[in-house]
Coordinates of N, CA and C in Angstrom, one line a residue:
M25 N 3.6 10.0 -7.3 CA 3.4 8.8 -6.8 C 1.9 9.3 -6.8
I26 N 1.4 10.0 -5.5 CA 0.2 10.2 -6.0 C -0.3 10.7 -7.4
M27 N -2.1 10.0 -7.6 CA -2.5 10.8 -8.5 C -3.3 12.4 -8.9
N28 N -4.2 12.2 -7.5 CA -4.9 13.3 -6.9 C -5.1 14.0 -5.9
K29 N -4.2 15.1 -5.1 CA -4.2 16.1 -4.1 C -5.7 15.7 -2.9
D30 N -7.1 15.9 -3.9 CA -8.0 15.5 -2.6 C -8.3 14.3 -2.4
T31 N -8.0 13.7 -3.2 CA -8.0 11.7 -3.0 C -7.0 11.2 -2.5
A32 N -5.6 12.2 -2.1 CA -5.3 11.4 -0.7 C -5.3 12.2 0.4
K33 N -5.8 13.5 0.3 CA -5.9 13.6 1.7 C -7.9 13.5 2.1
K34 N -8.1 12.8 1.2 CA -9.3 12.3 1.7 C -9.3 10.7 2.2
T35 N -8.6 10.4 1.8 CA -7.7 8.7 1.9 C -7.2 8.8 3.5
A36 N -5.9 9.9 3.3 CA -5.4 10.3 4.9 C -6.2 10.3 6.0
E37 N -7.8 10.9 5.7 CA -8.4 11.3 6.8 C -9.0 10.2 7.0
L38 N -9.3 8.8 6.3 CA -10.9 7.8 6.1 C -9.5 7.2 7.0
L39 N -8.8 6.9 6.8 CA -7.6 6.3 7.3 C -7.4 6.2 9.2
L40 N -7.2 8.1 8.9 CA -7.0 8.4 10.7 C -8.3 7.8 11.3
Q41 N -9.3 8.6 10.7 CA -10.7 8.1 11.5 C -11.3 6.7 12.3
V42 N -10.8 6.1 11.2 CA -11.1 4.4 11.4 C -9.5 4.0 12.3
K43 N -8.7 4.6 12.8 CA -7.8 4.5 13.1 C -7.0 2.4 12.5
A44 N -7.2 2.6 11.0 CA -5.8 2.0 10.1 C -4.6 2.9 10.8
I45 N -4.5 3.9 10.6 CA -3.0 3.9 10.7 C -3.4 5.7 11.9
K46 N -2.3 5.3 12.6 CA -2.2 5.7 14.4 C -1.1 6.3 14.2
L47 N -0.8 7.7 14.8 CA 0.5 8.3 15.6 C 0.5 8.5 16.8
S48 N 1.7 8.3 17.0 CA 2.3 8.0 18.8 C 3.7 8.7 18.7
P49 N 3.9 9.8 18.8 CA 5.6 10.4 18.6 C 5.9 10.0 19.6
S50 N 4.9 10.5 20.9 CA 6.0 10.3 21.9 C 5.6 9.1 23.3
K51 N 4.8 7.7 22.3 CA 5.0 6.7 22.5 C 5.2 6.0 21.2
P52 N 6.2 5.5 20.5 CA 6.4 5.0 19.1 C 5.9 3.5 19.6
F53 N 5.7 2.7 18.5 CA 5.7 1.7 17.9 C 6.9 1.2 18.0
Q54 N 7.2 -0.2 17.9 CA 8.4 -1.0 17.1 C 7.7 -1.6 16.5
W55 N 8.8 -1.9 15.0 CA 8.1 -2.9 13.8 C 8.9 -3.8 13.8
A56 N 8.6 -5.4 13.1 CA 8.8 -6.6 13.3 C 10.7 -6.3 12.7
S57 N 10.8 -5.2 11.4 CA 12.7 -5.3 11.6 C 13.1 -4.5 12.8
G58 N 12.7 -4.4 14.0 CA 12.9 -3.8 15.0 C 13.6 -1.6 14.4
W59 N 12.9 -1.7 13.7 CA 12.7 -0.3 13.5 C 11.9 0.3 14.8
K60 N 11.4 1.5 15.6 CA 10.9 2.7 16.2 C 10.7 3.3 15.7
S61 N 9.2 3.2 15.5 CA 8.2 4.1 14.4 C 6.8 5.5 15.4
P62 N 6.6 6.3 15.1 CA 6.2 7.4 15.6 C 4.8 6.6 14.6
I63 N 4.6 6.0 13.5 CA 3.7 5.3 13.5 C 3.2 4.3 12.5
Y64 N 2.1 3.8 12.7 CA 1.4 2.7 12.7 C 0.6 2.2 11.7
C65 N 0.6 1.0 10.6 CA -0.2 1.5 9.3 C -1.0 -0.6 9.6
D66 N -1.9 0.1 9.7 CA -3.1 -1.9 9.2 C -3.9 -1.2 8.1
N67 N -4.0 -1.3 7.3 CA -4.9 -1.3 6.7 C -6.0 -2.2 6.3
R68 N -6.1 -3.0 6.6 CA -6.9 -4.3 6.8 C -8.1 -4.1 7.8
V69 N -8.0 -3.1 8.1 CA -8.9 -2.5 9.1 C -10.3 -1.9 8.1
T70 N -9.7 -1.1 7.1 CA -10.5 -0.4 6.5 C -12.1 -1.4 6.0
L71 N -11.4 -2.8 6.4 CA -12.1 -3.9 5.9 C -13.6 -3.6 6.4
S72 N -13.2 -3.3 7.9 CA -15.2 -3.1 8.7 C -16.1 -2.5 8.5
Y73 N -15.2 -1.2 7.6 CA -16.2 0.2 7.3 C -16.5 0.3 5.8
P74 N -17.8 -0.3 5.2 CA -18.1 -0.7 4.2 C -17.8 1.2 3.4
S75 N -18.4 1.5 3.8 CA -18.7 3.2 3.0 C -16.7 3.2 2.8
V76 N -15.8 3.4 3.7 CA -14.4 2.7 3.8 C -14.1 2.3 2.8
R77 N -14.3 1.1 2.5 CA -13.7 0.3 1.6 C -14.3 0.6 0.6
I78 N -15.5 1.1 0.3 CA -16.2 1.0 -0.6 C -15.2 2.4 -2.1
F79 N -15.3 3.6 -1.0 CA -14.0 4.4 -1.3 C -12.9 4.5 -2.0
L80 N -12.1 2.7 -0.9 CA -11.1 2.9 -1.8 C -11.0 1.7 -2.8
K81 N -12.4 1.0 -2.7 CA -12.4 0.4 -3.9 C -12.2 1.1 -5.4
E82 N -13.3 2.0 -5.2 CA -13.5 3.2 -6.5 C -12.9 3.8 -6.9
E83 N -12.2 3.9 -5.9 CA -10.5 5.8 -6.3 C -9.3 4.4 -6.4
I84 N -9.3 3.2 -6.9 CA -7.8 2.3 -6.9 C -8.6 1.7 -8.9
A85 N -9.5 1.7 -8.8 CA -10.2 1.1 -9.8 C -10.2 2.4 -10.9
K86 N -10.3 3.1 -10.4 CA -9.7 4.6 -11.3 C -8.6 4.8 -11.3
I87 N -7.5 4.7 -10.8 CA -6.5 4.8 -11.6 C -6.0 4.0 -12.0
V88 N -6.4 2.6 -12.0 CA -6.0 1.1 -12.5 C -6.4 1.5 -14.1
E89 N -7.4 2.2 -14.6 CA -8.2 2.3 -15.8 C -7.7 3.6 -16.2
L90 N -7.1 5.1 -15.2 CA -6.8 5.9 -16.1 C -5.2 5.5 -16.3
E91 N -4.2 4.6 -15.7 CA -3.0 4.8 -16.1 C -3.2 3.7 -16.4
Y92 N -3.4 2.3 -16.4 CA -3.1 1.2 -17.2 C -3.7 1.2 -17.7
G93 N -5.3 1.1 -18.1 CA -6.0 0.5 -19.4 C -7.0 -0.7 -18.3
K94 N -7.8 -1.5 -19.0 CA -8.6 -2.6 -18.1 C -7.6 -3.1 -18.8
P95 N -6.8 -4.1 -17.4 CA -6.1 -5.1 -17.1 C -6.8 -6.4 -17.2
D96 N -6.2 -7.3 -17.7 CA -6.8 -9.1 -18.4 C -6.8 -9.8 -16.6
V97 N -6.7 -9.1 -15.9 CA -6.0 -9.8 -14.2 C -6.0 -8.6 -13.1
I98 N -6.5 -8.9 -12.4 CA -5.1 -7.9 -10.9 C -5.8 -9.5 -10.6
A99 N -3.7 -8.3 -9.4 CA -3.1 -9.5 -8.3 C -3.1 -8.8 -7.2
G100 N -3.2 -9.4 -6.4 CA -3.7 -9.4 -5.1 C -1.8 -9.5 -4.0
V101 N -1.3 -9.3 -3.2 CA 0.0 -8.9 -2.8 C -1.1 -9.9 -1.4
A102 N -0.8 -10.8 -1.4 CA -0.7 -11.5 0.1 C -0.8 -11.4 1.4
T103 N -0.5 -11.2 1.9 CA -2.7 -11.1 2.5 C -2.7 -10.2 3.1
G104 N -2.5 -8.8 3.1 CA -3.0 -7.7 3.2 C -3.4 -7.5 1.9
A105 N -3.6 -7.5 0.9 CA -4.2 -7.2 0.2 C -5.2 -7.9 -1.0
I106 N -5.5 -8.9 -0.5 CA -6.1 -10.1 -1.4 C -7.8 -9.1 -0.7
A107 N -7.5 -8.7 0.1 CA -9.3 -8.2 0.3 C -9.9 -7.5 -0.5
I108 N -9.2 -6.3 -1.0 CA -8.9 -5.1 -1.2 C -8.8 -5.3 -3.1
G109 N -7.6 -6.6 -3.5 CA -7.8 -6.7 -4.3 C -8.6 -7.0 -5.5
I110 N -9.6 -8.2 -4.4 CA -11.1 -8.8 -4.8 C -11.7 -7.9 -5.1
L111 N -11.8 -7.0 -4.7 CA -13.4 -5.8 -4.8 C -12.4 -4.9 -5.7
V112 N -11.5 -4.8 -5.9 CA -11.1 -4.2 -7.5 C -11.1 -4.5 -8.4
A113 N -11.3 -5.9 -8.6 CA -11.2 -6.8 -9.7 C -13.0 -7.0 -10.0
Q114 N -13.6 -6.9 -8.2 CA -14.8 -7.4 -9.2 C -15.7 -5.9 -9.8
E115 N -14.9 -4.4 -9.0 CA -15.5 -3.3 -9.5 C -15.5 -3.2 -10.5
L116 N -14.1 -3.6 -11.4 CA -13.2 -3.2 -13.1 C -14.6 -5.1 -13.9
G117 N -14.9 -5.6 -13.1 CA -15.2 -6.8 -13.7 C -14.2 -7.8 -14.4
V118 N -13.0 -7.6 -13.9 CA -11.8 -8.5 -14.5 C -11.5 -10.3 -13.1
P119 N -10.9 -10.7 -14.1 CA -10.2 -12.2 -13.1 C -9.4 -11.6 -11.7
F120 N -9.3 -12.4 -10.9 CA -8.2 -11.9 -9.6 C -7.0 -13.3 -9.5
V121 N -6.3 -13.2 -9.4 CA -5.2 -13.8 -8.3 C -4.4 -13.1 -7.1
Y122 N -3.8 -14.9 -6.9 CA -3.5 -13.6 -5.4 C -1.7 -14.7 -5.2
V123 N -0.8 -13.9 -5.3 CA 0.6 -13.5 -4.9 C 0.8 -13.9 -4.1
R124 N 1.4 -15.1 -3.2 CA 2.3 -15.7 -1.2 C 3.9 -15.3 -2.2
P125 N 4.3 -15.3 -0.3 CA 5.4 -14.7 -0.2 C 6.6 -15.4 -1.0
E126 N 6.0 -16.9 -1.0 CA 6.9 -17.9 -1.8 C 6.4 -19.2 -1.7
P127 N 6.2 -19.6 -2.7 CA 5.8 -20.9 -3.1 C 5.4 -21.7 -2.0
K128 N 4.2 -22.4 -2.3 CA 3.8 -22.9 -1.2 C 4.2 -24.7 -0.8
K129 N 4.2 -25.2 0.2 CA 5.5 -26.1 0.4 C 5.1 -27.5 0.1
H130 N 3.4 -27.7 -0.3 CA 2.9 -28.8 -0.3 C 2.1 -28.7 -1.5
G131 N 1.6 -29.9 -1.6 CA 0.1 -29.4 -2.7 C 1.0 -29.3 -4.1
R132 N 0.2 -28.2 -4.9 CA 0.9 -27.9 -5.7 C 2.0 -27.6 -6.2
K133 N 2.1 -26.7 -4.5 CA 3.7 -25.5 -4.7 C 3.1 -24.6 -6.1
N134 N 2.3 -23.9 -5.3 CA 1.9 -22.7 -5.9 C 2.4 -21.0 -5.4
Q135 N 2.8 -20.7 -6.0 CA 3.2 -19.2 -5.3 C 2.1 -17.7 -5.5
I136 N 1.5 -18.5 -7.1 CA 0.1 -17.4 -7.6 C -0.9 -18.6 -6.9
E137 N -2.0 -18.2 -6.5 CA -3.5 -19.0 -6.7 C -4.2 -18.2 -7.4
G138 N -5.1 -19.1 -8.1 CA -6.3 -18.7 -9.1 C -5.3 -18.8 -10.4
Y139 N -6.3 -18.8 -11.8 CA -6.4 -18.6 -12.7 C -5.3 -17.1 -13.8
L140 N -4.0 -17.7 -14.6 CA -3.3 -16.7 -14.7 C -2.8 -17.2 -16.3
E141 N -3.1 -16.4 -17.6 CA -2.5 -17.1 -18.6 C -1.8 -16.5 -19.0
S142 N -0.1 -16.6 -19.6 CA 1.3 -16.6 -19.9 C 0.5 -15.3 -20.6
G143 N 0.7 -14.2 -20.8 CA 0.6 -13.1 -21.8 C -0.1 -12.3 -21.4
Q144 N -1.5 -12.6 -20.1 CA -2.4 -11.9 -19.6 C -1.6 -10.1 -18.7
N145 N -2.1 -9.1 -19.4 CA -1.6 -8.2 -18.6 C -2.6 -8.1 -17.1
V146 N -1.5 -7.3 -16.2 CA -2.0 -7.7 -14.6 C -1.4 -6.2 -14.3
V147 N -2.5 -5.7 -13.3 CA -2.1 -4.5 -12.5 C -1.8 -5.2 -10.8
V148 N -1.2 -4.8 -10.6 CA -0.8 -5.3 -9.0 C -1.9 -4.6 -7.7
I149 N -2.3 -5.2 -6.3 CA -2.8 -4.0 -5.8 C -1.8 -4.5 -5.0
E150 N -2.1 -3.4 -3.6 CA -1.6 -3.8 -2.7 C -1.2 -3.0 -1.8
D151 N -1.6 -3.4 0.0 CA -2.3 -2.3 0.6 C -1.4 -0.9 1.6
L152 N 0.1 -1.3 1.1 CA 0.7 -0.8 1.8 C 2.2 -1.0 1.6
I153 N 3.0 0.5 1.2 CA 4.6 0.5 0.4 C 5.5 0.6 1.6
S154 N 6.1 0.3 2.2 CA 7.2 0.7 3.1 C 8.6 0.0 2.3
T155 N 9.7 -0.4 2.3 CA 10.7 -0.1 1.3 C 10.0 -0.8 0.1
G156 N 8.9 -2.0 -0.4 CA 9.1 -2.7 -1.6 C 9.1 -3.9 -2.3
K157 N 9.5 -4.0 -1.5 CA 10.1 -5.4 -1.8 C 9.8 -6.5 -1.8
S158 N 8.9 -6.7 -0.5 CA 7.6 -7.7 -1.2 C 6.9 -7.7 -2.0
S159 N 6.1 -6.6 -2.0 CA 5.3 -6.2 -3.2 C 6.3 -6.6 -5.1
L160 N 7.8 -6.0 -4.5 CA 8.3 -6.0 -6.5 C 8.8 -7.7 -6.1
N161 N 8.6 -8.2 -5.3 CA 8.7 -9.6 -5.3 C 7.6 -10.3 -5.4
A162 N 6.5 -10.2 -5.7 CA 5.0 -10.6 -6.1 C 5.3 -10.2 -7.3
V163 N 5.4 -8.8 -7.8 CA 5.8 -8.8 -9.1 C 6.7 -9.5 -9.7
D164 N 8.2 -9.7 -9.7 CA 8.9 -11.1 -9.9 C 8.3 -12.3 -10.0
A165 N 7.3 -12.9 -9.6 CA 6.5 -14.1 -9.5 C 5.5 -14.1 -11.0
L166 N 5.1 -12.8 -10.7 CA 4.6 -13.1 -12.0 C 4.8 -12.8 -13.1
K167 N 5.8 -12.0 -13.0 CA 6.8 -12.4 -14.2 C 7.2 -13.5 -14.6
E168 N 7.8 -14.3 -13.5 CA 8.0 -15.6 -14.1 C 7.2 -16.4 -14.6
E169 N 5.6 -15.9 -14.6 CA 4.5 -17.1 -14.7 C 4.2 -16.3 -16.4
G170 N 5.1 -15.6 -16.7 CA 4.7 -14.8 -18.1 C 3.7 -13.4 -18.2
A171 N 3.2 -12.9 -17.3 CA 2.4 -11.8 -16.9 C 2.7 -10.7 -17.2
V172 N 2.3 -10.3 -18.2 CA 3.3 -8.9 -18.1 C 2.4 -7.3 -17.0
V173 N 3.5 -7.3 -16.2 CA 2.9 -6.8 -15.1 C 2.9 -5.2 -15.9
K174 N 1.8 -4.8 -16.1 CA 1.5 -3.2 -16.4 C 2.1 -2.0 -14.9
G175 N 1.5 -2.5 -13.7 CA 2.8 -1.6 -13.1 C 1.8 -1.8 -11.6
M176 N 1.5 -0.9 -10.3 CA 1.0 -1.4 -9.8 C 0.3 0.2 -8.6
V177 N -1.0 0.0 -8.4 CA -1.9 0.7 -7.2 C -1.7 -0.4 -5.5
A178 N -1.3 1.3 -4.8 CA -1.2 0.9 -3.3 C -2.7 1.6 -2.4
I179 N -2.8 1.4 -1.0 CA -3.1 2.6 -1.3 C -2.4 3.5 0.0
F180 N -1.3 3.5 0.2 CA -1.1 4.1 1.2 C 1.2 3.7 0.9
S181 N 1.4 4.6 0.7 CA 3.2 4.6 1.1 C 3.8 5.6 1.9
Y182 N 4.9 5.0 2.7 CA 5.7 6.5 3.9 C 6.7 7.0 2.7
G183 N 6.9 6.5 1.9 CA 7.5 7.1 0.5 C 9.2 6.9 0.9
F184 N 9.7 6.0 1.7 CA 10.8 6.0 1.4 C 12.2 6.0 0.6
E185 N 12.8 6.7 0.3 CA 13.8 7.0 -0.5 C 14.2 5.3 -0.9
I186 N 15.0 4.4 -0.2 CA 14.2 3.4 -0.7 C 13.6 2.3 -1.5
A187 N 12.0 2.9 -1.0 CA 10.9 2.0 -2.4 C 11.5 3.0 -3.2
S188 N 11.0 4.2 -3.6 CA 11.3 4.7 -5.0 C 12.6 4.3 -6.0
N189 N 13.7 4.5 -5.1 CA 15.0 3.4 -5.6 C 14.1 2.1 -6.1
N190 N 13.8 1.1 -5.3 CA 12.9 -0.1 -5.9 C 12.7 -0.2 -7.1
F191 N 11.6 0.9 -7.4 CA 10.1 0.4 -7.8 C 11.0 0.8 -9.0
K192 N 12.2 2.0 -9.3 CA 13.1 2.5 -10.6 C 13.8 0.9 -11.0
E193 N 14.6 0.1 -10.1 CA 14.9 -0.4 -10.5 C 14.7 -1.6 -11.2
K194 N 13.3 -1.6 -10.3 CA 11.6 -3.2 -11.5 C 11.8 -2.1 -12.8
N195 N 11.7 -1.0 -13.0 CA 11.6 -0.2 -13.5 C 9.8 -1.5 -13.0
I196 N 9.6 -0.6 -12.5 CA 8.1 -0.7 -12.4 C 6.8 0.4 -11.8
S197 N 6.0 0.6 -12.4 CA 4.7 2.0 -11.9 C 4.5 1.4 -10.8
L198 N 4.5 3.2 -9.9 CA 3.7 3.1 -8.8 C 3.3 3.9 -8.5
K199 N 1.5 3.6 -8.2 CA 0.6 5.2 -8.3 C -0.4 4.5 -6.2
T200 N -0.3 5.8 -5.9 CA -0.5 5.2 -4.4 C -1.6 6.3 -4.2
L201 N -2.9 6.1 -3.3 CA -3.9 6.7 -3.0 C -3.5 8.1 -2.1
S202 N -3.0 7.4 -1.0 CA -1.9 8.5 -0.4 C -0.6 8.3 -0.2
N203 N -0.1 9.3 0.7 CA 1.6 9.1 1.3 C 1.2 9.5 2.5
Y204 N 2.7 9.8 2.8 CA 3.0 10.3 4.4 C 3.0 11.9 4.2
E205 N 3.7 11.9 3.0 CA 3.7 13.7 3.1 C 2.0 14.3 4.1
N206 N 0.9 13.7 2.9 CA -0.9 13.6 2.3 C -1.2 13.2 4.0
L207 N -0.6 12.7 4.0 CA -1.3 12.1 5.9 C -1.0 13.0 7.0
L208 N 0.3 13.7 7.3 CA 0.4 14.1 8.3 C 0.0 15.8 7.7
E209 N -0.2 16.5 6.5 CA -1.1 18.1 6.2 C -2.1 17.4 7.0
Q210 N -2.7 16.3 6.2 CA -3.8 16.0 7.2 C -4.3 16.0 8.1
A211 N -3.3 15.4 8.9 CA -3.2 15.2 10.7 C -3.4 16.6 11.3
L212 N -2.8 17.6 10.6 CA -2.6 18.5 11.0 C -3.4 19.7 11.2
D213 N -4.0 19.3 9.6 CA -5.3 20.5 9.7 C -6.7 19.8 10.3
S214 N -6.6 18.3 11.0 CA -7.7 18.3 11.7 C -7.6 18.0 13.2
N215 N -6.3 18.5 13.4 CA -6.0 19.1 14.9 C -5.4 17.5 15.4
Y216 N -5.4 17.0 14.9 CA -5.0 15.5 14.9 C -3.3 15.1 16.3
I217 N -2.8 15.9 15.6 CA -1.3 16.8 16.1 C -1.2 17.4 16.1
S218 N -0.3 18.4 16.5 CA 0.3 19.5 17.1 C 1.8 20.1 16.4
D219 N 1.9 21.0 15.7 CA 2.8 21.3 15.5 C 4.5 20.7 15.8
K220 N 4.5 20.4 16.8 CA 5.6 19.6 17.3 C 5.8 18.9 17.4
E221 N 4.2 18.3 17.3 CA 4.6 16.6 16.8 C 4.9 16.0 15.1
L222 N 3.9 17.4 14.8 CA 4.7 17.5 13.1 C 6.3 17.1 12.4
V223 N 6.8 18.0 14.0 CA 7.9 17.9 13.7 C 8.7 16.5 13.4
T224 N 8.4 16.0 14.6 CA 8.8 14.9 15.1 C 8.8 13.9 14.5
L225 N 7.7 13.4 13.5 CA 7.0 12.4 12.7 C 7.8 12.7 11.1
Q226 N 8.0 14.1 11.2 CA 8.7 14.5 9.6 C 10.3 14.2 9.6
S227 N 10.8 14.0 11.1 CA 12.5 13.9 11.1 C 12.4 11.9 10.8
W228 N 11.5 11.4 11.8 CA 11.5 10.5 11.9 C 11.7 9.5 10.4
R229 N 10.8 10.1 9.2 CA 11.0 9.6 8.3 C 12.1 10.3 6.9
S230 N 12.5 11.3 7.9 CA 13.8 11.3 6.6 C 15.0 10.3 7.0
N231 N 15.0 10.0 8.9 CA 15.7 8.8 9.1 C 15.6 7.4 9.6
P232 N 14.6 6.5 8.9 CA 13.4 6.1 10.1 C 14.3 4.9 10.8
S233 N 15.5 4.5 10.2 CA 16.2 3.3 10.2 C 16.8 4.0 12.1
E234 N 17.4 5.1 12.1 CA 17.9 5.2 12.9 C 17.4 6.4 14.4
W235 N 15.8 6.0 14.2 CA 15.2 7.4 14.7 C 15.1 6.8 16.5
N236 N 15.2 7.8 17.5 CA 14.5 7.4 18.3 C 15.6 6.1 19.1
Q237 N 17.1 5.6 18.2 CA 17.7 4.5 18.6 C 18.1 5.0 19.7

């Protein structure tokens, strides 16, 4: 999924520095799904740091062009990837739309906000990939409007097998700046975590739904 090892490590370093990602093996977080987790990721934090958001914008734009060519439109997945999607679209000089989880209940009842023509090539931008279901829901919505979805680029992925399977099933290419494996490697290198904590963090990823239950 990752394109470049150095970029993956640098991205992980920046996410840890600005606390977009927090690691807490001894005091796990609880996700909305009910899972207990030693990691919490909120990449919207990066928007508050100009140098970090510029790095992310430029690196994502590079991957988009390298992997998929310059698209007609960039689509951000609401709400977490709207801002970074706009930045990437601006970097590439192309239009931007964003995709809601479901159509609005009122007005024009749009699920896709912005101007999109049938047949246009679209690359989807995400901030975080967990199971991939919400991301692929956005892909489905774009396809229903006639878009040709070339692929998706995300800032970070937990690297769950279920996500990999979901993307394979939908035949959608996914590239990420960084992932869980590179995050742990960077966290250990920078003494953010200990060897003992590394083992705990690795065990969570192998079975997140049952971990620490």
